[in-house]
PDB file of C-alpha atoms and ligand atoms in Angstrom:
ATOM      1  CA  MET A   1       0.000   0.000   0.000  1.00 95.00           C
ATOM      2  CA  GLN A   2       1.221   3.500  -0.798  1.00 97.00           C
ATOM      3  CA  LEU A   3       0.253   6.708   0.933  1.00 98.00           C
ATOM      4  CA  GLN A   4      -0.065   9.932  -1.055  1.00 98.00           C
ATOM      5  CA  ILE A   5      -0.671  13.215   0.715  1.00 98.00           C
ATOM      6  CA  TYR A   6      -1.995  16.219  -1.210  1.00 98.00           C
ATOM      7  CA  LYS A   7      -2.251  19.800  -0.045  1.00 98.00           C
ATOM      8  CA  ASP A   8      -6.024  19.984  -0.004  1.00 98.00           C
ATOM      9  CA  TYR A   9      -9.299  18.421  -1.109  1.00 98.00           C
ATOM     10  CA  THR A  10      -9.072  19.923  -4.595  1.00 98.00           C
ATOM     11  CA  ALA A  11      -5.588  18.521  -5.186  1.00 98.00           C
ATOM     12  CA  LEU A  12      -6.468  15.028  -3.935  1.00 98.00           C
ATOM     13  CA  SER A  13      -9.639  15.015  -6.047  1.00 98.00           C
ATOM     14  CA  ALA A  14      -7.712  16.123  -9.143  1.00 98.00           C
ATOM     15  CA  ALA A  15      -5.150  13.357  -8.586  1.00 98.00           C
ATOM     16  CA  THR A  16      -7.889  10.747  -8.202  1.00 98.00           C
ATOM     17  CA  ALA A  17      -9.737  11.949 -11.296  1.00 98.00           C
ATOM     18  CA  SER A  18      -6.421  11.769 -13.204  1.00 98.00           C
ATOM     19  CA  GLU A  19      -5.977   8.123 -12.157  1.00 98.00           C
ATOM     20  CA  ILE A  20      -9.358   7.298 -13.689  1.00 98.00           C
ATOM     21  CA  ILE A  21      -8.574   9.223 -16.856  1.00 98.00           C
ATOM     22  CA  SER A  22      -5.182   7.587 -17.335  1.00 98.00           C
ATOM     23  CA  LEU A  23      -6.749   4.143 -16.885  1.00 98.00           C
ATOM     24  CA  LEU A  24      -9.429   4.954 -19.475  1.00 98.00           C
ATOM     25  CA  LYS A  25      -6.777   6.165 -21.936  1.00 98.00           C
ATOM     26  CA  GLN A  26      -4.903   2.919 -21.508  1.00 98.00           C
ATOM     27  CA  LYS A  27      -7.956   0.647 -21.320  1.00 98.00           C
ATOM     28  CA  PRO A  28     -11.218   2.194 -22.590  1.00 98.00           C
ATOM     29  CA  THR A  29     -13.114  -0.982 -21.619  1.00 98.00           C
ATOM     30  CA  ALA A  30     -11.967  -0.839 -17.975  1.00 98.00           C
ATOM     31  CA  VAL A  31     -14.246  -1.899 -15.121  1.00 99.00           C
ATOM     32  CA  ILE A  32     -14.363   0.927 -12.615  1.00 99.00           C
ATOM     33  CA  CYS A  33     -16.103   0.953  -9.248  1.00 99.00           C
ATOM     34  CA  LEU A  34     -16.710   4.188  -7.390  1.00 98.00           C
ATOM     35  CA  ALA A  35     -18.125   5.072  -4.013  1.00 98.00           C
ATOM     36  CA  SER A  36     -20.659   7.827  -3.561  1.00 98.00           C
ATOM     37  CA  GLY A  37     -20.493  10.245  -0.621  1.00 98.00           C
ATOM     38  CA  ASP A  38     -18.992  13.607   0.228  1.00 98.00           C
ATOM     39  CA  THR A  39     -15.388  12.547  -0.399  1.00 98.00           C
ATOM     40  CA  PRO A  40     -15.662  11.405  -4.053  1.00 98.00           C
ATOM     41  CA  ARG A  41     -17.991  14.254  -5.057  1.00 98.00           C
ATOM     42  CA  LEU A  42     -15.254  16.541  -6.399  1.00 98.00           C
ATOM     43  CA  THR A  43     -13.402  13.603  -7.978  1.00 98.00           C
ATOM     44  CA  CYS A  44     -16.550  12.908 -10.007  1.00 98.00           C
ATOM     45  CA  GLN A  45     -16.952  16.567 -10.955  1.00 98.00           C
ATOM     46  CA  LEU A  46     -13.311  16.864 -12.043  1.00 98.00           C
ATOM     47  CA  LEU A  47     -13.513  13.569 -13.911  1.00 98.00           C
ATOM     48  CA  VAL A  48     -16.406  14.950 -15.940  1.00 98.00           C
ATOM     49  CA  GLN A  49     -14.715  18.320 -16.491  1.00 98.00           C
ATOM     50  CA  LYS A  50     -11.249  17.010 -17.420  1.00 98.00           C
ATOM     51  CA  GLY A  51     -12.575  13.979 -19.243  1.00 98.00           C
ATOM     52  CA  LEU A  52     -14.807  16.039 -21.511  1.00 97.00           C
ATOM     53  CA  GLU A  53     -12.015  18.585 -22.096  1.00 98.00           C
ATOM     54  CA  GLU A  54      -9.626  15.797 -23.053  1.00 98.00           C
ATOM     55  CA  LYS A  55     -12.307  14.054 -25.126  1.00 98.00           C
ATOM     56  CA  ILE A  56     -11.911  10.787 -23.228  1.00 98.00           C
ATOM     57  CA  ASP A  57     -13.960   7.886 -24.585  1.00 98.00           C
ATOM     58  CA  PHE A  58     -16.431   7.179 -21.783  1.00 98.00           C
ATOM     59  CA  SER A  59     -18.644   4.973 -23.929  1.00 98.00           C
ATOM     60  CA  ARG A  60     -16.983   1.637 -23.388  1.00 98.00           C
ATOM     61  CA  PHE A  61     -16.052   1.336 -19.728  1.00 98.00           C
ATOM     62  CA  SER A  62     -18.213  -0.477 -17.183  1.00 98.00           C
ATOM     63  CA  PHE A  63     -19.295   1.523 -14.203  1.00 98.00           C
ATOM     64  CA  ILE A  64     -20.126  -0.187 -10.924  1.00 98.00           C
ATOM     65  CA  GLY A  65     -21.611   1.524  -7.871  1.00 98.00           C
ATOM     66  CA  LEU A  66     -20.078   0.413  -4.587  1.00 98.00           C
ATOM     67  CA  ASP A  67     -23.206   0.252  -2.459  1.00 98.00           C
ATOM     68  CA  GLU A  68     -26.744   1.432  -1.732  1.00 98.00           C
ATOM     69  CA  TRP A  69     -29.064   2.073   1.198  1.00 98.00           C
ATOM     70  CA  VAL A  70     -31.640  -0.731   1.294  1.00 98.00           C
ATOM     71  CA  GLY A  71     -35.182   0.571   0.815  1.00 98.00           C
ATOM     72  CA  ILE A  72     -34.201   4.074  -0.336  1.00 98.00           C
ATOM     73  CA  PRO A  73     -35.722   4.826  -3.750  1.00 97.00           C
ATOM     74  CA  PRO A  74     -33.548   6.084  -6.626  1.00 97.00           C
ATOM     75  CA  GLU A  75     -35.290   9.475  -6.762  1.00 97.00           C
ATOM     76  CA  ASN A  76     -34.332  10.190  -3.155  1.00 98.00           C
ATOM     77  CA  GLU A  77     -31.474  12.715  -3.189  1.00 97.00           C
ATOM     78  CA  GLY A  78     -29.631  10.739  -0.522  1.00 98.00           C
ATOM     79  CA  SER A  79     -29.499   7.526  -2.527  1.00 98.00           C
ATOM     80  CA  CYS A  80     -26.215   6.440  -4.058  1.00 98.00           C
ATOM     81  CA  ARG A  81     -27.990   6.050  -7.393  1.00 98.00           C
ATOM     82  CA  TYR A  82     -29.106   9.692  -7.307  1.00 98.00           C
ATOM     83  CA  PHE A  83     -25.513  10.755  -6.649  1.00 98.00           C
ATOM     84  CA  PHE A  84     -24.189   8.787  -9.619  1.00 98.00           C
ATOM     85  CA  GLU A  85     -27.055   9.821 -11.912  1.00 98.00           C
ATOM     86  CA  THR A  86     -26.435  13.480 -11.195  1.00 98.00           C
ATOM     87  CA  LEU A  87     -22.650  13.540 -11.088  1.00 98.00           C
ATOM     88  CA  LEU A  88     -21.613  10.922 -13.633  1.00 98.00           C
ATOM     89  CA  ILE A  89     -24.283   9.109 -15.589  1.00 98.00           C
ATOM     90  CA  LYS A  90     -26.069  12.179 -16.980  1.00 98.00           C
ATOM     91  CA  PRO A  91     -23.019  14.422 -17.569  1.00 98.00           C
ATOM     92  CA  LEU A  92     -21.036  11.614 -19.217  1.00 98.00           C
ATOM     93  CA  LYS A  93     -24.111  10.298 -21.060  1.00 98.00           C
ATOM     94  CA  LEU A  94     -23.383   6.762 -19.882  1.00 98.00           C
ATOM     95  CA  SER A  95     -25.668   4.170 -21.420  1.00 98.00           C
ATOM     96  CA  PRO A  96     -27.792   1.934 -19.154  1.00 98.00           C
ATOM     97  CA  SER A  97     -25.890  -1.112 -20.425  1.00 98.00           C
ATOM     98  CA  GLN A  98     -22.593   0.148 -19.018  1.00 98.00           C
ATOM     99  CA  VAL A  99     -23.954   1.163 -15.603  1.00 98.00           C
ATOM    100  CA  HIS A 100     -24.337  -1.415 -12.841  1.00 98.00           C
ATOM    101  CA  LEU A 101     -25.930  -0.254  -9.611  1.00 98.00           C
ATOM    102  CA  PHE A 102     -27.637  -2.267  -6.905  1.00 98.00           C
ATOM    103  CA  ASP A 103     -31.437  -2.131  -6.949  1.00 98.00           C
ATOM    104  CA  ALA A 104     -32.031  -1.511  -3.269  1.00 96.00           C
ATOM    105  CA  LEU A 105     -35.808  -1.780  -3.696  1.00 98.00           C
ATOM    106  CA  SER A 106     -35.576  -5.322  -5.035  1.00 98.00           C
ATOM    107  CA  THR A 107     -37.630  -7.922  -3.202  1.00 98.00           C
ATOM    108  CA  ASP A 108     -34.751 -10.330  -3.787  1.00 98.00           C
ATOM    109  CA  LEU A 109     -31.627  -8.615  -2.512  1.00 98.00           C
ATOM    110  CA  GLU A 110     -29.699 -11.885  -2.378  1.00 98.00           C
ATOM    111  CA  ASN A 111     -30.208 -12.169  -6.093  1.00 98.00           C
ATOM    112  CA  GLU A 112     -29.025  -8.575  -6.556  1.00 98.00           C
ATOM    113  CA  CYS A 113     -25.791  -9.606  -4.832  1.00 98.00           C
ATOM    114  CA  LYS A 114     -25.441 -12.750  -6.948  1.00 98.00           C
ATOM    115  CA  LYS A 115     -26.033 -10.769 -10.143  1.00 98.00           C
ATOM    116  CA  MET A 116     -23.362  -8.213  -9.187  1.00 98.00           C
ATOM    117  CA  ASP A 117     -20.800 -10.899  -8.281  1.00 98.00           C
ATOM    118  CA  ALA A 118     -21.494 -12.732 -11.550  1.00 98.00           C
ATOM    119  CA  LEU A 119     -21.223  -9.554 -13.607  1.00 98.00           C
ATOM    120  CA  ILE A 120     -17.870  -8.614 -12.072  1.00 98.00           C
ATOM    121  CA  ALA A 121     -16.525 -12.133 -12.649  1.00 98.00           C
ATOM    122  CA  GLU A 122     -17.790 -12.173 -16.217  1.00 98.00           C
ATOM    123  CA  LYS A 123     -16.033  -8.863 -16.932  1.00 98.00           C
ATOM    124  CA  GLY A 124     -12.742 -10.235 -15.615  1.00 98.00           C
ATOM    125  CA  GLY A 125     -12.772  -8.346 -12.314  1.00 98.00           C
ATOM    126  CA  ILE A 126     -12.563  -4.706 -11.299  1.00 99.00           C
ATOM    127  CA  ASP A 127      -9.661  -2.716 -12.712  1.00 98.00           C
ATOM    128  CA  LEU A 128      -9.954   0.242 -10.389  1.00 99.00           C
ATOM    129  CA  MET A 129     -11.951   0.585  -7.200  1.00 98.00           C
ATOM    130  CA  ILE A 130     -12.185   3.972  -5.483  1.00 98.00           C
ATOM    131  CA  VAL A 131     -13.626   3.990  -1.989  1.00 99.00           C
ATOM    132  CA  GLY A 132     -14.031   6.304   0.971  1.00 98.00           C
ATOM    133  CA  ILE A 133     -13.747   5.545   4.680  1.00 98.00           C
ATOM    134  CA  GLY A 134     -16.513   5.911   7.247  1.00 98.00           C
ATOM    135  CA  MET A 135     -16.158   7.273  10.757  1.00 98.00           C
ATOM    136  CA  ASN A 136     -16.248   3.664  12.010  1.00 98.00           C
ATOM    137  CA  GLY A 137     -13.620   2.468   9.525  1.00 98.00           C
ATOM    138  CA  HIS A 138     -16.103   0.988   7.084  1.00 98.00           C
ATOM    139  CA  ILE A 139     -15.519   0.730   3.347  1.00 98.00           C
ATOM    140  CA  GLY A 140     -18.764   0.769   1.420  1.00 98.00           C
ATOM    141  CA  PHE A 141     -21.120  -0.885   3.893  1.00 98.00           C
ATOM    142  CA  ASN A 142     -18.501  -3.317   5.094  1.00 98.00           C
ATOM    143  CA  GLU A 143     -19.198  -2.523   8.712  1.00 98.00           C
ATOM    144  CA  PRO A 144     -16.999  -3.380  11.721  1.00 98.00           C
ATOM    145  CA  GLY A 145     -17.027  -7.154  12.233  1.00 98.00           C
ATOM    146  CA  VAL A 146     -17.648  -7.952   8.539  1.00 98.00           C
ATOM    147  CA  SER A 147     -15.913 -10.963   7.076  1.00 98.00           C
ATOM    148  CA  PHE A 148     -12.918 -10.156   4.875  1.00 98.00           C
ATOM    149  CA  SER A 149     -14.015 -12.985   2.580  1.00 98.00           C
ATOM    150  CA  ASN A 150     -17.381 -11.490   1.649  1.00 98.00           C
ATOM    151  CA  TYR A 151     -18.328 -10.633  -1.900  1.00 98.00           C
ATOM    152  CA  ALA A 152     -21.546  -8.616  -2.427  1.00 98.00           C
ATOM    153  CA  HIS A 153     -23.866  -8.859   0.551  1.00 98.00           C
ATOM    154  CA  VAL A 154     -26.658  -7.262   2.547  1.00 98.00           C
ATOM    155  CA  ILE A 155     -25.679  -6.088   6.005  1.00 98.00           C
ATOM    156  CA  ASP A 156     -27.257  -4.481   9.072  1.00 98.00           C
ATOM    157  CA  LEU A 157     -25.864  -0.988   9.359  1.00 98.00           C
ATOM    158  CA  ASP A 158     -23.735   0.023  12.300  1.00 97.00           C
ATOM    159  CA  ASP A 159     -25.127   2.752  14.615  1.00 98.00           C
ATOM    160  CA  THR A 160     -22.397   5.156  13.450  1.00 98.00           C
ATOM    161  CA  THR A 161     -23.364   4.646   9.808  1.00 98.00           C
ATOM    162  CA  ILE A 162     -27.045   5.180  10.625  1.00 98.00           C
ATOM    163  CA  SER A 163     -26.367   8.482  12.387  1.00 98.00           C
ATOM    164  CA  VAL A 164     -23.612   9.831  10.102  1.00 98.00           C
ATOM    165  CA  GLY A 165     -25.621   8.740   7.039  1.00 98.00           C
ATOM    166  CA  GLN A 166     -28.397  11.211   7.882  1.00 98.00           C
ATOM    167  CA  LYS A 167     -26.200  13.959   6.379  1.00 98.00           C
ATOM    168  CA  TYR A 168     -27.021  12.807   2.854  1.00 98.00           C
ATOM    169  CA  PHE A 169     -30.787  13.221   3.293  1.00 98.00           C
ATOM    170  CA  LYS A 170     -33.062  16.255   3.419  1.00 97.00           C
ATOM    171  CA  GLY A 171     -34.783  15.090   6.596  1.00 95.00           C
ATOM    172  CA  PRO A 172     -34.463  12.267   9.146  1.00 96.00           C
ATOM    173  CA  VAL A 173     -34.617   8.893   7.450  1.00 97.00           C
ATOM    174  CA  HIS A 174     -34.929   5.331   8.673  1.00 97.00           C
ATOM    175  CA  LEU A 175     -31.755   3.503   7.658  1.00 98.00           C
ATOM    176  CA  LYS A 176     -31.389  -0.119   8.626  1.00 98.00           C
ATOM    177  CA  GLN A 177     -29.495  -2.136   6.054  1.00 98.00           C
ATOM    178  CA  GLY A 178     -27.082  -1.642   3.194  1.00 98.00           C
ATOM    179  CA  ILE A 179     -26.226  -3.636   0.100  1.00 98.00           C
ATOM    180  CA  THR A 180     -22.563  -3.484  -0.801  1.00 99.00           C
ATOM    181  CA  LEU A 181     -19.667  -4.987  -2.664  1.00 98.00           C
ATOM    182  CA  GLY A 182     -17.481  -6.970  -0.295  1.00 98.00           C
ATOM    183  CA  LEU A 183     -13.883  -6.609   0.781  1.00 98.00           C
ATOM    184  CA  LYS A 184     -13.023  -9.567  -1.477  1.00 98.00           C
ATOM    185  CA  HIS A 185     -13.947  -7.332  -4.385  1.00 98.00           C
ATOM    186  CA  LEU A 186     -11.636  -4.657  -3.018  1.00 98.00           C
ATOM    187  CA  MET A 187      -8.743  -7.084  -2.518  1.00 98.00           C
ATOM    188  CA  ASN A 188      -9.285  -8.690  -5.928  1.00 98.00           C
ATOM    189  CA  SER A 189      -9.383  -5.340  -7.725  1.00 98.00           C
ATOM    190  CA  LYS A 190      -6.319  -4.623  -9.830  1.00 98.00           C
ATOM    191  CA  GLN A 191      -5.936  -1.216  -8.202  1.00 98.00           C
ATOM    192  CA  ALA A 192      -7.620   0.107  -5.075  1.00 98.00           C
ATOM    193  CA  ILE A 193      -7.662   3.719  -3.926  1.00 98.00           C
ATOM    194  CA  LEU A 194      -8.996   4.863  -0.573  1.00 99.00           C
ATOM    195  CA  ILE A 195      -9.601   8.602  -0.417  1.00 99.00           C
ATOM    196  CA  ALA A 196     -10.219  10.815   2.604  1.00 98.00           C
ATOM    197  CA  ASN A 197     -10.144  14.505   3.344  1.00 98.00           C
ATOM    198  CA  GLY A 198     -10.610  16.877   6.231  1.00 98.00           C
ATOM    199  CA  THR A 199      -9.649  16.996   9.898  1.00 98.00           C
ATOM    200  CA  LYS A 200     -12.570  14.783  10.915  1.00 98.00           C
ATOM    201  CA  LYS A 201     -10.980  11.870   9.004  1.00 98.00           C
ATOM    202  CA  ALA A 202      -7.514  12.227  10.640  1.00 98.00           C
ATOM    203  CA  GLY A 203      -8.265   9.630  13.343  1.00 98.00           C
ATOM    204  CA  VAL A 204      -9.710   6.999  11.012  1.00 98.00           C
ATOM    205  CA  ILE A 205      -6.902   7.448   8.483  1.00 98.00           C
ATOM    206  CA  GLU A 206      -4.316   6.983  11.221  1.00 98.00           C
ATOM    207  CA  GLN A 207      -6.022   3.777  12.310  1.00 98.00           C
ATOM    208  CA  ALA A 208      -6.522   2.506   8.744  1.00 98.00           C
ATOM    209  CA  ILE A 209      -2.871   2.761   7.830  1.00 97.00           C
ATOM    210  CA  ALA A 210      -1.084   2.308  11.155  1.00 97.00           C
ATOM    211  CA  GLY A 211      -3.473   0.095  13.139  1.00 97.00           C
ATOM    212  CA  GLY A 212      -3.333  -3.700  13.159  1.00 98.00           C
ATOM    213  CA  VAL A 213      -5.264  -5.281  10.305  1.00 98.00           C
ATOM    214  CA  SER A 214      -8.612  -6.323  11.758  1.00 98.00           C
ATOM    215  CA  ASN A 215     -12.160  -6.765  10.559  1.00 98.00           C
ATOM    216  CA  LEU A 216     -13.193  -4.647  13.544  1.00 98.00           C
ATOM    217  CA  PHE A 217     -11.782  -1.734  11.555  1.00 98.00           C
ATOM    218  CA  PRO A 218     -12.405  -2.895   7.984  1.00 98.00           C
ATOM    219  CA  ALA A 219     -10.388  -0.187   6.200  1.00 98.00           C
ATOM    220  CA  THR A 220      -7.167  -1.645   7.659  1.00 98.00           C
ATOM    221  CA  ILE A 221      -7.404  -4.283   4.929  1.00 98.00           C
ATOM    222  CA  ILE A 222      -6.118  -1.704   2.423  1.00 98.00           C
ATOM    223  CA  GLN A 223      -2.664  -2.240   4.015  1.00 98.00           C
ATOM    224  CA  GLN A 224      -2.614  -5.692   2.426  1.00 98.00           C
ATOM    225  CA  HIS A 225      -3.569  -4.651  -1.100  1.00 98.00           C
ATOM    226  CA  ALA A 226      -0.555  -5.122  -3.370  1.00 97.00           C
ATOM    227  CA  ASN A 227      -1.633  -2.198  -5.543  1.00 98.00           C
ATOM    228  CA  GLY A 228      -3.451  -0.192  -2.899  1.00 98.00           C
ATOM    229  CA  PHE A 229      -3.233   3.564  -2.441  1.00 98.00           C
ATOM    230  CA  VAL A 230      -4.429   5.827   0.332  1.00 98.00           C
ATOM    231  CA  ILE A 231      -4.839   9.327  -1.060  1.00 98.00           C
ATOM    232  CA  VAL A 232      -5.522  12.023   1.508  1.00 98.00           C
ATOM    233  CA  ASP A 233      -5.222  15.740   2.038  1.00 98.00           C
ATOM    234  CA  GLU A 234      -2.955  17.294   4.663  1.00 98.00           C
ATOM    235  CA  GLU A 235      -5.824  17.619   7.141  1.00 98.00           C
ATOM    236  CA  ALA A 236      -6.693  13.925   6.990  1.00 98.00           C
ATOM    237  CA  ALA A 237      -2.975  13.088   7.258  1.00 98.00           C
ATOM    238  CA  ALA A 238      -2.542  15.189  10.402  1.00 98.00           C
ATOM    239  CA  ASN A 239      -2.025  12.223  12.770  1.00 97.00           C
ATOM    240  CA  ILE A 240       0.422  10.354  10.559  1.00 94.00           C
ATOM    241  CA  LYS A 241       3.965  10.594  11.756  1.00 75.00           C
ATOM    242  CA  GLY A 242       6.394  11.542   9.020  1.00 65.00           C
TER     243      GLY A 242
HETATM  244  P1  PGA B 301     -18.097  10.438   3.097  1.00 50.14           P
HETATM  245  O1  PGA B 301     -18.445   8.920   3.411  1.00 50.14           O
HETATM  246  O2  PGA B 301     -17.291  10.424   1.840  1.00 50.14           O
HETATM  247  O3  PGA B 301     -19.439  11.096   2.915  1.00 50.14           O
HETATM  248  O4  PGA B 301     -17.311  10.960   4.258  1.00 50.14           O
HETATM  249  C1  PGA B 301     -17.429   8.005   3.531  1.00 50.14           C
HETATM  250  C2  PGA B 301     -17.976   6.642   3.871  1.00 50.14           C
HETATM  251  O5  PGA B 301     -18.863   6.531   4.723  1.00 50.14           O
HETATM  252  O6  PGA B 301     -17.496   5.665   3.297  1.00 50.14           O
END
């Protein structure tokens, strides 16, 4: 795992967007998984801006959404689907056939997981996976205590995720479960990037990169990824000793 520290949120987002663009230049049919959330927001915006400027071919890659809140409809502004629709799918004019997001309203969520696992396998795995880190050390909805050997699964959300997650919604919302890619997907991805910014993430970044690898703090698994990167700004790197 490599650590990269950028001056601020804009610089780390630009670097992350550049990683996606260079992969697409090299492999236009790449399989790319992104997280939604506050951290990747500017990465998505810069990807659209730079990608369109550089006339990148966005028509052939496969886009996979990392996770979704179970029971939250796509038109809800707090849903992961809404985030991707607004920030990537519409601006990049991605076709439905290249976009793969969990249907969190499905009556058969197990089948949603099976379909996602099968699709990723069929496409030869994920080339690049970009994830954030939660205030409890989660990646996607891989909550503390999750098995490192999970592929896609449905999980009961941790109390921290339920309370922090309210920030994405206009009003209080009942969050109970999530559907998510597993940490096996992260470890099997050809390149994994964990991004974090801001002072509030300094503690979790310290633990993710310097703490013992444990499923009680799932993000520690990034330490074992052979082509894993932690890309942070100076604020999120504040607790890391030089
Ligand atoms: P955030 O979420 O980017 O909104 O901080 C991170 C996460 O919970 O994974």
